[in-house]
Tab-separated table of C-alpha atoms and ligand atoms in Angstrom:
chain	number	residue	atom	x	y	z
R	1	MET	CA	0.061	0.195	-0.219
R	2	ALA	CA	1.698	3.072	-0.873
R	3	ASP	CA	2.079	5.877	1.810
R	4	SER	CA	-0.055	9.322	0.833
R	5	GLU	CA	-0.012	12.730	1.396
R	6	ASN	CA	-2.525	11.935	4.593
R	7	GLY	CA	-1.060	8.508	5.915
R	8	GLY	CA	1.882	6.806	7.448
R	9	ALA	CA	3.049	3.326	6.657
R	10	ALA	CA	4.863	1.403	9.281
R	11	LYS	CA	8.620	0.427	8.746
R	12	ARG	CA	8.941	-2.532	6.580
R	13	LEU	CA	11.326	-5.087	4.713
R	14	LYS	CA	10.005	-7.147	2.084
R	15	THR	CA	9.938	-11.081	3.743
R	16	ASP	CA	11.127	-13.598	1.318
R	17	ALA	CA	7.622	-15.104	0.407
R	18	GLU	CA	6.779	-11.516	-0.676
R	19	ASN	CA	9.765	-11.404	-2.884
R	20	ASP	CA	9.019	-14.526	-3.982
R	21	CYS	CA	5.855	-12.996	-6.285
R	22	GLY	CA	5.646	-11.021	-9.351
R	23	ASP	CA	4.293	-7.802	-9.569
R	24	ALA	CA	0.543	-8.362	-9.653
R	25	GLY	CA	1.170	-11.473	-7.113
R	26	GLU	CA	1.548	-14.099	-10.089
R	27	PRO	CA	4.489	-16.927	-9.576
R	28	VAL	CA	7.408	-16.176	-11.245
R	29	SER	CA	8.185	-18.167	-14.441
R	30	ASP	CA	11.388	-20.948	-13.726
R	31	SER	CA	11.473	-21.005	-17.643
R	32	LEU	CA	12.626	-17.592	-18.093
R	33	VAL	CA	16.368	-18.441	-16.432
R	34	SER	CA	15.952	-22.661	-17.071
R	35	ASP	CA	15.488	-21.822	-21.004
R	36	PHE	CA	18.181	-19.375	-20.928
R	37	GLU	CA	21.357	-20.156	-23.267
R	38	ILE	CA	24.235	-18.883	-22.562
R	39	SER	CA	25.670	-16.793	-25.580
R	40	ARG	CA	29.053	-14.857	-23.894
R	41	ILE	CA	29.500	-13.214	-20.660
R	42	LEU	CA	29.554	-9.569	-21.013
R	43	ARG	CA	30.744	-8.900	-17.549
R	44	ASP	CA	31.596	-10.353	-13.939
R	45	CYS	CA	33.007	-8.942	-10.881
R	46	ALA	CA	34.288	-10.511	-7.920
R	47	ARG	CA	34.390	-7.938	-5.643
R	48	GLU	CA	30.888	-6.878	-6.702
R	49	LYS	CA	29.949	-10.377	-6.907
R	50	ASN	CA	27.630	-10.174	-9.845
R	51	ILE	CA	28.146	-11.867	-13.858
R	52	PHE	CA	26.528	-9.582	-16.883
R	53	ILE	CA	25.068	-12.734	-19.143
R	54	HIS	CA	24.101	-12.259	-22.727
R	55	GLY	CA	21.955	-15.156	-24.298
R	56	LYS	CA	18.920	-16.223	-25.785
R	57	VAL	CA	15.158	-17.302	-24.427
R	58	LYS	CA	13.372	-19.146	-26.630
R	59	ASP	CA	15.157	-17.182	-29.748
R	60	GLN	CA	14.732	-13.886	-28.334
R	61	ASP	CA	17.820	-12.111	-26.868
R	62	ALA	CA	18.194	-11.781	-23.426
R	63	VAL	CA	20.479	-10.500	-20.778
R	64	VAL	CA	20.500	-11.621	-17.245
R	65	ILE	CA	22.262	-10.199	-14.338
R	66	LEU	CA	23.588	-12.578	-11.136
R	67	GLU	CA	24.200	-10.659	-7.936
R	68	LYS	CA	25.168	-12.194	-4.470
R	69	THR	CA	23.213	-10.182	-1.956
R	70	PRO	CA	24.476	-8.936	1.381
R	71	ILE	CA	24.246	-11.303	4.562
R	72	ARG	CA	21.141	-9.853	6.403
R	73	GLN	CA	22.022	-9.630	10.016
R	74	ASP	CA	18.182	-10.359	10.470
R	75	THR	CA	18.690	-13.948	9.617
R	76	LEU	CA	22.318	-14.201	10.808
R	77	SER	CA	21.690	-16.501	13.998
R	78	GLU	CA	19.448	-18.658	11.900
R	79	LEU	CA	22.402	-18.791	9.377
R	80	LEU	CA	25.132	-19.759	11.758
R	81	LYS	CA	22.593	-22.660	13.538
R	82	SER	CA	21.179	-24.035	10.273
R	83	SER	CA	24.367	-24.365	7.832
R	84	GLN	CA	26.809	-27.379	7.623
R	85	LEU	CA	30.542	-26.385	8.283
R	86	LYS	CA	33.332	-28.064	5.842
R	87	LEU	CA	36.678	-27.377	6.758
R	88	GLU	CA	39.165	-26.221	4.341
R	89	MET	CA	42.189	-25.716	6.375
R	90	LYS	CA	43.494	-25.292	9.860
R	91	ASN	CA	46.878	-23.468	11.234
R	92	ASP	CA	47.343	-22.709	14.589
R	93	VAL	CA	44.267	-20.499	15.686
R	94	TYR	CA	43.772	-19.870	11.970
R	95	SER	CA	40.923	-21.794	10.170
R	96	THR	CA	38.441	-21.315	6.973
R	97	TYR	CA	35.686	-23.258	5.982
R	98	GLN	CA	32.705	-23.693	3.190
R	99	LEU	CA	29.430	-22.561	5.190
R	100	GLN	CA	26.446	-24.312	3.473
R	101	ALA	CA	23.618	-22.398	3.932
R	102	PRO	CA	19.817	-23.684	3.384
R	103	ALA	CA	18.363	-22.888	-0.057
R	104	HIS	CA	16.382	-19.748	1.179
R	105	LEU	CA	19.401	-17.812	3.247
R	106	ASN	CA	21.257	-18.474	0.078
R	107	GLU	CA	19.523	-16.886	-2.987
R	108	ILE	CA	20.955	-14.983	-5.769
R	109	LYS	CA	19.455	-11.623	-6.727
R	110	THR	CA	18.156	-12.139	-10.744
R	111	THR	CA	17.012	-9.472	-12.972
R	112	VAL	CA	16.293	-10.455	-17.009
R	113	VAL	CA	15.841	-8.050	-19.932
R	114	CYS	CA	13.883	-9.999	-22.135
R	115	PRO	CA	13.425	-9.388	-25.117
R	116	ALA	CA	17.243	-7.326	-24.697
R	117	THR	CA	17.559	-4.860	-27.542
R	118	GLU	CA	21.613	-4.429	-28.835
R	119	LYS	CA	21.498	-1.104	-26.649
R	120	HIS	CA	21.014	-3.120	-23.809
R	121	VAL	CA	23.778	-5.861	-24.643
R	122	LYS	CA	25.956	-2.766	-25.031
R	123	LYS	CA	24.959	-1.138	-22.098
R	124	TYR	CA	25.791	-4.042	-19.635
R	125	LEU	CA	29.215	-4.953	-21.983
R	126	HIS	CA	32.509	-4.220	-20.126
R	127	GLN	CA	34.056	-1.530	-22.454
R	128	GLU	CA	36.638	1.165	-21.927
R	129	VAL	CA	35.434	4.383	-21.071
R	130	PHE	CA	35.842	8.077	-22.267
R	131	LEU	CA	35.155	11.360	-20.369
R	132	VAL	CA	33.182	13.967	-22.841
R	133	GLU	CA	32.660	17.448	-21.634
R	134	GLU	CA	29.713	18.595	-23.530
R	135	SER	CA	28.543	22.179	-23.502
R	136	GLY	CA	25.170	23.195	-23.350
R	137	GLU	CA	26.134	24.076	-27.391
R	138	ASP	CA	27.146	20.825	-28.052
R	139	PHE	CA	23.947	19.285	-25.886
R	140	ARG	CA	21.564	21.226	-28.177
R	141	ASN	CA	23.767	20.145	-31.512
R	142	LEU	CA	24.707	16.665	-30.827
R	143	THR	CA	23.431	15.202	-27.846
R	144	LEU	CA	19.977	16.096	-28.406
R	145	PRO	CA	19.687	14.937	-31.761
R	146	TYR	CA	20.971	11.641	-31.179
R	147	ILE	CA	19.381	10.906	-27.972
R	148	SER	CA	16.059	11.853	-29.954
R	149	SER	CA	16.428	8.940	-31.899
R	150	GLN	CA	18.788	6.638	-29.851
R	151	CYS	CA	17.558	6.479	-26.614
R	152	PHE	CA	15.507	3.598	-24.701
R	153	SER	CA	11.914	3.163	-24.269
R	154	VAL	CA	10.333	4.420	-21.382
R	155	GLN	CA	7.581	2.025	-21.395
R	156	TRP	CA	8.529	0.927	-17.974
R	157	VAL	CA	7.890	4.505	-16.432
R	158	HIS	CA	4.969	5.126	-17.846
R	159	ASN	CA	3.521	1.697	-16.484
R	160	ILE	CA	4.406	2.566	-13.239
R	161	LEU	CA	2.782	6.124	-13.516
R	162	GLU	CA	-0.383	4.601	-14.639
R	163	LYS	CA	-0.278	1.696	-12.152
R	164	LYS	CA	-0.055	-0.882	-14.957
R	165	ALA	CA	3.208	-2.579	-13.414
R	166	GLU	CA	4.915	-2.118	-10.070
R	167	ALA	CA	1.867	-0.475	-8.687
R	168	ASP	CA	2.514	-2.912	-5.041
R	169	ARG	CA	5.545	-1.591	-4.675
R	170	ILE	CA	4.780	2.362	-4.408
R	171	VAL	CA	6.304	3.935	-0.824
R	172	PHE	CA	4.472	7.202	-1.614
R	173	GLU	CA	2.947	9.147	-3.997
R	174	ASP	CA	2.325	12.884	-4.945
R	175	PRO	CA	-0.234	12.849	-7.413
R	176	ASP	CA	0.070	16.669	-8.545
R	177	PRO	CA	0.558	16.861	-12.222
R	178	ASP	CA	3.209	19.676	-12.159
R	179	THR	CA	5.382	18.812	-8.675
R	180	GLY	CA	4.187	15.616	-8.123
R	181	PHE	CA	6.153	12.305	-8.395
R	182	VAL	CA	5.858	8.463	-7.520
R	183	LEU	CA	8.817	7.296	-5.047
R	184	LEU	CA	9.615	3.258	-5.073
R	185	PRO	CA	12.297	0.997	-5.173
R	186	ASP	CA	14.825	0.919	-7.664
R	187	PHE	CA	14.758	-2.536	-9.535
R	188	LYS	CA	18.357	-3.013	-8.365
R	189	TRP	CA	17.211	-3.040	-4.800
R	190	ASP	CA	15.838	-6.650	-3.560
R	191	GLN	CA	13.963	-4.636	-0.264
R	192	LYS	CA	15.702	-7.328	2.206
R	193	GLN	CA	18.112	-4.930	3.942
R	194	LEU	CA	19.027	-1.756	4.417
R	195	GLN	CA	22.770	-1.386	3.591
R	196	ASP	CA	21.871	-1.243	-0.259
R	197	LEU	CA	18.611	0.849	0.060
R	198	TYR	CA	17.918	2.180	-3.707
R	199	LEU	CA	15.034	4.112	-4.628
R	200	ILE	CA	13.755	6.013	-7.355
R	201	ALA	CA	11.175	9.245	-7.638
R	202	ILE	CA	9.587	9.336	-11.143
R	203	VAL	CA	8.293	12.710	-11.767
R	204	HIS	CA	4.391	12.583	-12.810
R	205	ARG	CA	5.485	15.262	-15.792
R	206	LYS	CA	6.476	13.863	-19.074
R	207	ASP	CA	7.844	16.879	-20.480
R	208	VAL	CA	10.956	16.872	-18.523
R	209	LYS	CA	13.906	14.460	-19.820
R	210	SER	CA	17.235	15.004	-17.875
R	211	LEU	CA	19.049	17.464	-16.037
R	212	ARG	CA	19.514	19.844	-19.578
R	213	ASP	CA	15.964	20.598	-19.038
R	214	LEU	CA	15.786	21.983	-15.785
R	215	THR	CA	15.179	25.809	-15.206
R	216	SER	CA	14.210	27.203	-12.024
R	217	GLU	CA	10.613	27.028	-12.882
R	218	HIS	CA	11.072	23.277	-11.671
R	219	LEU	CA	12.537	24.032	-8.390
R	220	PRO	CA	8.974	23.215	-7.151
R	221	LEU	CA	9.007	20.089	-8.295
R	222	LEU	CA	12.796	19.589	-6.723
R	223	THR	CA	12.277	20.742	-3.474
R	224	ASN	CA	9.218	18.539	-3.190
R	225	ILE	CA	10.837	15.493	-4.637
R	226	ARG	CA	13.593	16.136	-1.867
R	227	ARG	CA	11.702	16.948	0.900
R	228	LYS	CA	8.747	14.532	0.420
R	229	GLY	CA	10.881	11.447	-0.814
R	230	GLU	CA	13.202	11.893	2.484
R	231	ASP	CA	10.033	12.203	4.618
R	232	ALA	CA	8.617	9.035	2.812
R	233	ILE	CA	11.731	7.217	3.578
R	234	GLN	CA	12.622	8.109	6.738
R	235	ARG	CA	8.652	6.938	7.725
R	236	GLN	CA	9.105	3.778	5.853
R	237	TYR	CA	12.544	2.341	6.620
R	238	SER	CA	13.597	4.804	9.499
R	239	VAL	CA	16.493	5.891	7.842
R	240	PRO	CA	17.074	9.657	8.027
R	241	PRO	CA	18.231	12.106	5.601
R	242	SER	CA	21.713	12.311	6.424
R	243	LYS	CA	21.731	8.427	5.704
R	244	LEU	CA	20.636	9.167	2.041
R	245	ARG	CA	22.509	10.168	-1.044
R	246	VAL	CA	19.981	12.095	-3.502
R	247	TYR	CA	21.023	12.610	-6.775
R	248	LEU	CA	20.198	12.532	-10.685
R	249	HIS	CA	22.367	11.175	-13.494
R	250	TYR	CA	23.574	12.553	-16.538
R	251	GLN	CA	23.726	11.351	-18.865
R	252	PRO	CA	20.403	9.437	-17.449
R	253	SER	CA	19.983	5.660	-19.462
R	254	TYR	CA	15.737	6.537	-19.446
R	255	TYR	CA	15.277	10.144	-20.605
R	256	HIS	CA	11.934	11.109	-18.479
R	257	LEU	CA	13.382	12.716	-15.240
R	258	HIS	CA	13.598	10.772	-11.965
R	259	VAL	CA	16.061	10.934	-8.718
R	260	HIS	CA	17.780	8.603	-7.230
R	261	PHE	CA	17.628	8.072	-3.342
R	262	THR	CA	20.710	5.165	-1.876
R	263	SER	CA	22.406	4.809	1.430
R	264	VAL	CA	24.920	6.835	1.720
R	265	GLU	CA	27.038	3.931	2.446
R	266	TYR	CA	26.163	1.834	-0.275
R	267	ASP	CA	28.821	2.297	-3.482
R	268	ALA	CA	25.844	2.061	-5.974
R	269	PRO	CA	26.700	1.900	-9.678
R	270	GLY	CA	26.378	5.063	-11.621
R	271	CYS	CA	27.076	7.080	-7.758
R	272	ARG	CA	30.508	8.203	-8.866
R	273	VAL	CA	31.426	11.866	-9.284
R	274	GLU	CA	31.323	11.963	-13.192
R	275	ARG	CA	27.547	10.996	-13.404
R	276	ALA	CA	26.254	11.759	-10.502
R	277	HIS	CA	24.504	15.506	-9.497
R	278	LEU	CA	23.545	15.626	-5.949
R	279	LEU	CA	19.708	16.963	-6.072
R	280	SER	CA	20.818	19.284	-3.041
R	281	ASP	CA	23.347	20.981	-5.749
R	282	VAL	CA	21.136	20.948	-8.380
R	283	ILE	CA	18.957	22.967	-6.155
R	284	GLN	CA	21.291	25.739	-5.295
R	285	ASN	CA	22.544	25.937	-8.856
R	286	LEU	CA	19.261	26.729	-10.440
R	287	GLN	CA	18.527	29.042	-7.429
R	288	ALA	CA	21.364	30.919	-8.065
R	289	ASP	CA	20.966	30.676	-12.040
R	290	SER	CA	17.991	29.827	-13.935
R	291	SER	CA	20.205	28.787	-16.993
R	292	HIS	CA	22.664	26.841	-15.417
R	293	TYR	CA	22.063	23.761	-16.798
R	294	TYR	CA	21.094	25.559	-20.387
R	295	LYS	CA	24.291	26.993	-20.541
R	296	ARG	CA	27.358	24.880	-18.382
R	297	SER	CA	29.611	22.133	-19.743
R	298	LEU	CA	28.748	18.691	-18.172
R	299	ALA	CA	31.114	15.893	-18.295
R	300	PHE	CA	29.839	12.171	-18.266
R	301	PRO	CA	31.324	9.176	-19.357
R	302	LEU	CA	30.626	7.355	-22.319
R	303	ARG	CA	31.402	3.599	-23.305
R	304	ALA	CA	33.857	2.752	-26.552
R	305	ASP	CA	30.798	2.080	-28.707
R	306	ASP	CA	28.453	4.602	-27.879
R	307	GLY	CA	27.168	6.082	-30.936
R	308	LEU	CA	27.259	9.260	-29.174
R	309	LEU	CA	31.004	9.017	-28.543
R	310	LEU	CA	31.510	8.730	-32.178
R	311	LYS	CA	29.071	11.760	-32.486
R	312	PHE	CA	31.548	13.927	-30.446
R	313	LYS	CA	34.720	12.427	-32.188
R	314	GLU	CA	33.215	13.424	-35.617
R	315	ALA	CA	32.808	17.203	-34.501
R	316	GLY	CA	36.553	17.177	-32.892
R	317	LYS	CA	34.983	17.221	-29.297
R	318	VAL	CA	37.133	14.103	-27.987
B	401	GTA	N1	11.578	-0.197	-10.254
B	401	GTA	O1	11.592	-1.802	-13.995
B	401	GTA	C1	12.075	-0.825	-13.770
B	401	GTA	C2	13.521	-0.373	-14.111
B	401	GTA	N2	14.357	-0.189	-14.919
B	401	GTA	C3	14.186	-0.976	-16.157
B	401	GTA	C4	15.641	0.853	-14.219
B	401	GTA	N3	15.243	0.808	-13.420
B	401	GTA	C5	13.773	0.306	-13.036
B	401	GTA	N4	13.530	0.238	-11.787
B	401	GTA	C6	12.317	-0.042	-10.833
B	401	GTA	N5	11.540	-0.605	-12.435
B	401	GTA	O2	18.623	3.023	-11.314
B	401	GTA	C7	16.122	1.957	-12.598
B	401	GTA	C8	17.624	1.437	-12.729
B	401	GTA	C9	18.247	2.690	-12.235
B	401	GTA	C10	17.034	3.972	-13.064
B	401	GTA	C11	17.247	4.787	-13.914
B	401	GTA	O3	15.937	3.179	-13.041
B	401	GTA	O4	17.645	0.256	-11.831
B	401	GTA	P1	19.542	5.799	-15.254
B	401	GTA	O5	17.916	6.672	-16.054
B	401	GTA	O6	20.022	7.225	-14.382
B	401	GTA	O7	19.909	4.814	-15.717
B	401	GTA	O8	18.250	5.477	-14.228
B	401	GTA	P2	21.281	4.091	-15.232
B	401	GTA	O9	21.846	4.625	-14.184
B	401	GTA	O10	22.102	3.859	-16.829
B	401	GTA	O11	20.359	2.430	-15.201
B	401	GTA	P3	21.455	1.733	-14.507
B	401	GTA	O12	20.519	-0.093	-15.295
B	401	GTA	O13	21.433	1.480	-12.955
B	401	GTA	O14	22.717	1.141	-14.872
B	401	GTA	C12	23.886	1.832	-14.287
B	401	GTA	C13	24.962	1.139	-14.243
B	401	GTA	O15	24.280	-0.250	-13.077
B	401	GTA	C14	24.627	-0.477	-15.243
B	401	GTA	O16	25.717	0.013	-16.429
B	401	GTA	C15	25.669	-1.443	-14.659
B	401	GTA	O17	26.662	-1.326	-14.045
B	401	GTA	C16	24.660	-1.574	-13.096
B	401	GTA	N6	23.421	-2.381	-13.181
B	401	GTA	C17	22.259	-2.369	-14.189
B	401	GTA	N7	21.597	-3.124	-13.543
B	401	GTA	C18	22.176	-3.761	-12.244
B	401	GTA	C19	22.010	-5.104	-11.650
B	401	GTA	N8	20.594	-5.317	-11.569
B	401	GTA	N9	22.639	-5.272	-10.645
B	401	GTA	C20	23.868	-4.663	-10.360
B	401	GTA	N10	24.304	-3.730	-11.302
B	401	GTA	C21	23.838	-3.092	-12.342
């Protein structure tokens, strides 16, 4: 149930049973992964304990992301009591083991993109990255024409705003058509622990695509997102604003304005300085100069085979 302007919601993380169900309470289809035929590994990272795989599900291109999730404090004593220990080595006071946990305490978060476009596959492929500096003019001459023809579909965003998907996951909604937004868990967060808390606020307005569109006209929208988003997270998860990193991406993958709320302790993908713009900085920049994001240069990373990088190279900007 969404928290609304009028009511609070109890602090609650998802139970295993709730997470096992699809959006509308439907059981998840096993065949999506059991029918998956691996073509190649796009990327893997031992430190982040994830792997991005390209393959096919019944002739359709798909990307599957497998990720080991953090160890949860609330299941720690059950984990230690109900697991088997297999000794690997012992030396003096030191010993290492393989702990074999029961299945329900040993899950792997799995994300499936199917059918996946070539752009999805490229997005997850490990590639060399270049930093581009985009002036306001570069945005209008190079970036805008490119993204107008090449960007990812925002159908999933419209589904959320129209309650056709993820309606039961909404944490808070302000329905105002100008300053309103929907706040819900990002699909990178399994909602089982607060260490990697990650929510997104998606604005109801459809005419604001990215940071570049923002002027002082949007200050009521941005301050509303900040205040009500933080309040809702405090009420729902007991996480205070001082424990949150609230920011926008530039460039985003999806051109419909949204704001990321992550735990400040969590090194979320895309939270580095070359991509993340703190909402508080954005608000102050617009208060000082309404045309700040219209005219100033913004730096952002582009992957080696990104068509936009080619446009910048052709224009002699890289
Ligand atoms: N609730 O259907 C959705 C949905 N989709 C399609 C995207 N998001 C969604 N949330 C819900 N339902 O934080 C989320 C994304 C992202 C935000 C869009 O919306 O998770 P953005 O427009 O700034 O795009 O934000 P961004 O940041 O490039 O997207 P994304 O997917 O986070 O990719 C950034 C990097 O994160 C990737 O290159 C990859 O390195 C990493 N990454 C992506 N997905 C995963 C994953 N599942 N597990 C681990 N790492 C991941």
